[in-house]
PDB file of C-alpha atoms and ligand atoms in Angstrom:
ATOM      1  CA  UNK A 290     125.074 -17.918 -99.584  1.00 67.00           C
ATOM      2  CA  UNK A 291     123.916 -20.288 -97.387  1.00 75.00           C
ATOM      3  CA  UNK A 292     125.993 -23.683 -97.168  1.00 83.00           C
ATOM      4  CA  UNK A 293     124.036 -26.870 -97.611  1.00 84.00           C
ATOM      5  CA  UNK A 294     124.683 -29.282 -94.784  1.00 89.00           C
ATOM      6  CA  UNK A 295     125.017 -32.911 -95.183  1.00 89.00           C
ATOM      7  CA  UNK A 296     121.676 -33.425 -93.453  1.00 89.00           C
ATOM      8  CA  UNK A 297     119.883 -31.109 -95.975  1.00 89.00           C
ATOM      9  CA  UNK A 298     121.670 -33.098 -98.842  1.00 89.00           C
ATOM     10  CA  UNK A 299     120.527 -36.257 -97.625  1.00 91.00           C
ATOM     11  CA  UNK A 300     117.012 -34.899 -97.088  1.00 91.00           C
ATOM     12  CA  UNK A 301     117.024 -33.808-100.849  1.00 91.00           C
ATOM     13  CA  UNK A 302     118.287 -37.020-102.078  1.00 91.00           C
ATOM     14  CA  UNK A 303     115.434 -38.797 -99.946  1.00 91.00           C
ATOM     15  CA  UNK A 304     112.834 -36.790-101.530  1.00 93.00           C
ATOM     16  CA  UNK A 305     114.169 -37.319-105.054  1.00 93.00           C
ATOM     17  CA  UNK A 306     114.037 -40.945-104.443  1.00 92.00           C
ATOM     18  CA  UNK A 307     110.609 -40.987-102.960  1.00 92.00           C
ATOM     19  CA  UNK A 308     109.313 -39.135-105.935  1.00 92.00           C
ATOM     20  CA  UNK A 309     111.130 -41.521-108.323  1.00 91.00           C
ATOM     21  CA  UNK A 310     109.507 -44.449-106.438  1.00 91.00           C
ATOM     22  CA  UNK A 311     106.010 -42.710-106.318  1.00 90.00           C
ATOM     23  CA  UNK A 312     106.292 -42.182-110.289  1.00 88.00           C
ATOM     24  CA  UNK A 313     107.381 -45.807-110.765  1.00 87.00           C
ATOM     25  CA  UNK A 314     104.331 -46.961-108.969  1.00 87.00           C
ATOM     26  CA  UNK A 315     101.768 -44.513-110.312  1.00 87.00           C
ATOM     27  CA  UNK A 316     102.940 -44.604-113.935  1.00 81.00           C
ATOM     28  CA  UNK A 317     101.566 -48.125-114.625  1.00 78.00           C
ATOM     29  CA  UNK A 318      98.413 -47.475-112.509  1.00 83.00           C
ATOM     30  CA  UNK A 319      97.524 -44.538-114.387  1.00 81.00           C
ATOM     31  CA  UNK A 320      98.196 -46.352-117.760  1.00 75.00           C
ATOM     32  CA  UNK A 321      95.705 -48.829-116.723  1.00 74.00           C
ATOM     33  CA  UNK A 322      92.980 -46.577-115.997  1.00 76.00           C
ATOM     34  CA  UNK A 323      93.798 -44.072-118.636  1.00 73.00           C
ATOM     35  CA  UNK A 324      95.222 -46.085-121.631  1.00 66.00           C
ATOM     36  CA  UNK A 325      96.921 -44.101-124.262  1.00 61.00           C
ATOM     37  CA  UNK A 326      95.089 -43.729-127.655  1.00 59.00           C
ATOM     38  CA  UNK A 327      95.584 -47.053-129.493  1.00 56.00           C
ATOM     39  CA  UNK A 328      93.434 -46.025-132.471  1.00 58.00           C
ATOM     40  CA  UNK A 329      95.909 -44.241-134.627  1.00 70.00           C
ATOM     41  CA  UNK A 330      95.622 -46.202-137.803  1.00 76.00           C
ATOM     42  CA  UNK A 331      97.062 -45.716-141.400  1.00 85.00           C
ATOM     43  CA  UNK A 332      94.911 -44.013-143.951  1.00 83.00           C
ATOM     44  CA  UNK A 333      95.458 -46.704-146.655  1.00 90.00           C
ATOM     45  CA  UNK A 334      95.265 -50.555-146.273  1.00 93.00           C
ATOM     46  CA  UNK A 335      98.284 -52.187-145.444  1.00 95.00           C
ATOM     47  CA  UNK A 336      99.785 -55.106-147.318  1.00 96.00           C
ATOM     48  CA  UNK A 337     100.000 -58.330-145.428  1.00 96.00           C
ATOM     49  CA  UNK A 338     100.805 -61.107-147.726  1.00 96.00           C
ATOM     50  CA  UNK A 339     100.014 -62.812-151.078  1.00 97.00           C
ATOM     51  CA  UNK A 340      96.851 -65.148-150.293  1.00 95.00           C
ATOM     52  CA  UNK A 341      98.809 -68.118-151.522  1.00 95.00           C
ATOM     53  CA  UNK A 342     101.396 -67.563-148.752  1.00 96.00           C
ATOM     54  CA  UNK A 343      98.971 -67.773-145.988  1.00 95.00           C
ATOM     55  CA  UNK A 344      97.211 -71.145-145.834  1.00 95.00           C
ATOM     56  CA  UNK A 345      94.665 -71.780-143.210  1.00 95.00           C
ATOM     57  CA  UNK A 346      96.384 -71.740-139.791  1.00 94.00           C
ATOM     58  CA  UNK A 347      98.977 -69.203-140.708  1.00 95.00           C
ATOM     59  CA  UNK A 348      99.212 -65.640-139.376  1.00 97.00           C
ATOM     60  CA  UNK A 349     101.172 -62.353-140.063  1.00 97.00           C
ATOM     61  CA  UNK A 350     101.924 -59.612-137.843  1.00 96.00           C
ATOM     62  CA  UNK A 351     102.457 -56.346-139.751  1.00 96.00           C
ATOM     63  CA  UNK A 352     103.075 -52.703-138.840  1.00 94.00           C
ATOM     64  CA  UNK A 353      99.893 -50.750-138.707  1.00 93.00           C
ATOM     65  CA  UNK A 354     100.395 -47.336-137.954  1.00 88.00           C
ATOM     66  CA  UNK A 355     102.221 -46.845-134.603  1.00 85.00           C
ATOM     67  CA  UNK A 356     101.159 -50.304-133.728  1.00 88.00           C
ATOM     68  CA  UNK A 357     100.907 -53.813-135.173  1.00 94.00           C
ATOM     69  CA  UNK A 358      98.093 -55.705-136.588  1.00 96.00           C
ATOM     70  CA  UNK A 359      97.603 -59.510-136.452  1.00 97.00           C
ATOM     71  CA  UNK A 360      95.991 -61.330-139.431  1.00 97.00           C
ATOM     72  CA  UNK A 361      95.019 -64.948-139.077  1.00 97.00           C
ATOM     73  CA  UNK A 362      93.878 -67.407-141.689  1.00 96.00           C
ATOM     74  CA  UNK A 363      91.355 -69.374-139.687  1.00 95.00           C
ATOM     75  CA  UNK A 364      89.158 -72.085-140.954  1.00 94.00           C
ATOM     76  CA  UNK A 365      86.274 -69.390-140.810  1.00 95.00           C
ATOM     77  CA  UNK A 366      88.199 -67.090-143.112  1.00 95.00           C
ATOM     78  CA  UNK A 367      90.579 -64.214-142.520  1.00 96.00           C
ATOM     79  CA  UNK A 368      90.474 -62.495-139.132  1.00 97.00           C
ATOM     80  CA  UNK A 369      92.346 -59.478-138.237  1.00 97.00           C
ATOM     81  CA  UNK A 370      92.874 -57.529-135.164  1.00 96.00           C
ATOM     82  CA  UNK A 371      95.094 -54.940-133.438  1.00 95.00           C
ATOM     83  CA  UNK A 372      97.764 -56.755-131.975  1.00 96.00           C
ATOM     84  CA  UNK A 373      98.030 -54.436-128.914  1.00 94.00           C
ATOM     85  CA  UNK A 374      96.935 -56.062-125.697  1.00 96.00           C
ATOM     86  CA  UNK A 375      93.969 -54.233-123.798  1.00 94.00           C
ATOM     87  CA  UNK A 376      95.815 -55.178-120.572  1.00 94.00           C
ATOM     88  CA  UNK A 377      99.139 -53.383-120.711  1.00 92.00           C
ATOM     89  CA  UNK A 378      99.666 -53.005-124.546  1.00 92.00           C
ATOM     90  CA  UNK A 379     102.077 -55.701-124.929  1.00 94.00           C
ATOM     91  CA  UNK A 380     101.995 -57.364-128.561  1.00 95.00           C
ATOM     92  CA  UNK A 381      99.768 -60.449-128.891  1.00 97.00           C
ATOM     93  CA  UNK A 382     100.760 -63.250-131.091  1.00 97.00           C
ATOM     94  CA  UNK A 383      99.173 -66.080-132.835  1.00 97.00           C
ATOM     95  CA  UNK A 384     100.050 -69.434-131.345  1.00 96.00           C
ATOM     96  CA  UNK A 385      99.106 -72.108-133.997  1.00 94.00           C
ATOM     97  CA  UNK A 386      99.471 -74.996-131.557  1.00 94.00           C
ATOM     98  CA  UNK A 387      97.030 -73.495-128.936  1.00 94.00           C
ATOM     99  CA  UNK A 388      94.998 -72.169-131.735  1.00 94.00           C
ATOM    100  CA  UNK A 389      94.650 -68.871-129.632  1.00 96.00           C
ATOM    101  CA  UNK A 390      95.967 -65.469-129.901  1.00 98.00           C
ATOM    102  CA  UNK A 391      98.339 -65.069-126.806  1.00 98.00           C
ATOM    103  CA  UNK A 392      99.792 -62.178-124.988  1.00 97.00           C
ATOM    104  CA  UNK A 393     103.027 -63.444-123.575  1.00 96.00           C
ATOM    105  CA  UNK A 394     103.291 -60.654-120.984  1.00 95.00           C
ATOM    106  CA  UNK A 395     100.656 -61.924-118.605  1.00 96.00           C
ATOM    107  CA  UNK A 396      99.221 -64.975-120.235  1.00 96.00           C
ATOM    108  CA  UNK A 397      96.170 -63.271-121.952  1.00 97.00           C
ATOM    109  CA  UNK A 398      94.416 -65.546-124.252  1.00 98.00           C
ATOM    110  CA  UNK A 399      91.966 -64.277-127.046  1.00 98.00           C
ATOM    111  CA  UNK A 400      89.652 -66.124-129.351  1.00 97.00           C
ATOM    112  CA  UNK A 401      90.899 -65.989-132.939  1.00 97.00           C
ATOM    113  CA  UNK A 402      87.310 -65.912-134.395  1.00 96.00           C
ATOM    114  CA  UNK A 403      86.146 -62.520-132.612  1.00 96.00           C
ATOM    115  CA  UNK A 404      89.040 -61.356-130.611  1.00 96.00           C
ATOM    116  CA  UNK A 405      87.272 -61.916-127.288  1.00 97.00           C
ATOM    117  CA  UNK A 406      89.151 -62.666-124.200  1.00 97.00           C
ATOM    118  CA  UNK A 407      89.341 -66.387-123.295  1.00 97.00           C
ATOM    119  CA  UNK A 408      91.333 -66.147-120.075  1.00 97.00           C
ATOM    120  CA  UNK A 409      93.796 -63.877-118.356  1.00 96.00           C
ATOM    121  CA  UNK A 410      93.890 -60.418-117.276  1.00 96.00           C
ATOM    122  CA  UNK A 411      92.965 -58.141-120.406  1.00 96.00           C
ATOM    123  CA  UNK A 412      89.862 -56.127-119.513  1.00 96.00           C
ATOM    124  CA  UNK A 413      88.379 -56.378-123.123  1.00 96.00           C
ATOM    125  CA  UNK A 414      89.016 -58.231-126.421  1.00 97.00           C
ATOM    126  CA  UNK A 415      91.149 -57.084-129.203  1.00 96.00           C
ATOM    127  CA  UNK A 416      90.155 -54.265-131.486  1.00 94.00           C
ATOM    128  CA  UNK A 417      88.902 -55.953-134.756  1.00 95.00           C
ATOM    129  CA  UNK A 418      90.341 -54.697-138.177  1.00 95.00           C
ATOM    130  CA  UNK A 419      88.983 -55.435-141.716  1.00 95.00           C
ATOM    131  CA  UNK A 420      90.783 -57.404-144.347  1.00 96.00           C
ATOM    132  CA  UNK A 421      90.298 -57.587-148.046  1.00 95.00           C
ATOM    133  CA  UNK A 422      91.925 -59.357-150.979  1.00 96.00           C
ATOM    134  CA  UNK A 423      92.766 -57.405-154.018  1.00 96.00           C
ATOM    135  CA  UNK A 424      94.647 -59.228-156.905  1.00 96.00           C
ATOM    136  CA  UNK A 425      95.577 -62.302-154.729  1.00 96.00           C
ATOM    137  CA  UNK A 426      97.061 -60.103-152.125  1.00 97.00           C
ATOM    138  CA  UNK A 427      95.728 -59.553-148.546  1.00 97.00           C
ATOM    139  CA  UNK A 428      95.433 -56.095-147.028  1.00 97.00           C
ATOM    140  CA  UNK A 429      94.286 -55.155-143.606  1.00 96.00           C
ATOM    141  CA  UNK A 430      92.581 -51.720-142.676  1.00 94.00           C
ATOM    142  CA  UNK A 431      90.719 -49.992-139.875  1.00 91.00           C
ATOM    143  CA  UNK A 432      87.565 -50.273-142.040  1.00 77.00           C
ATOM    144  CA  UNK A 433      84.505 -48.122-141.382  1.00 63.00           C
ATOM    145  CA  UNK A 434      85.225 -47.867-137.520  1.00 49.00           C
ATOM    146  CA  UNK A 435      88.294 -45.705-137.606  1.00 40.00           C
TER     147      UNK A 435
HETATM  148  S1  LIG B 782      99.894 -56.922-121.273  1.00 91.47           S
HETATM  149 FE1  LIG B 782      98.811 -58.665-122.220  1.00 91.47          FE
HETATM  150  S2  LIG B 782      98.083 -59.944-120.734  1.00 91.47           S
HETATM  151 FE2  LIG B 782      99.220 -58.160-119.629  1.00 91.47          FE
END
């Protein structure tokens, strides 16, 4: 059995550290160019809130399958989007003061009326979802696009 010298051991540690560093750099780069599938959605509409609890300007973030959905009651009616930011998949939120959907991770701003990018690094707008009201309760679903 061969004996491992101190030099060999340090070379091994060096290579492991280099591999870990490379993975730490390549992981986010690969995630940017090959984003994970964010289309997994629940089969049934998801309850958001009673209509009476969401006046104009209010929003709700609800669990929507593996991800979150953002529902906003705008002056133009109910709007719903996947809350998953198209940049690095942080969860975007409604900012009532700024009247925008904001991603806190890198200051991405989205238009609440169509989910398009207003400013910041997100490459595309938020995925739109469908809303419906049944018996005074708001539901969100993937609609026909899923
Ligand atoms: S993850 Fe949303 S702006 Fe970067």
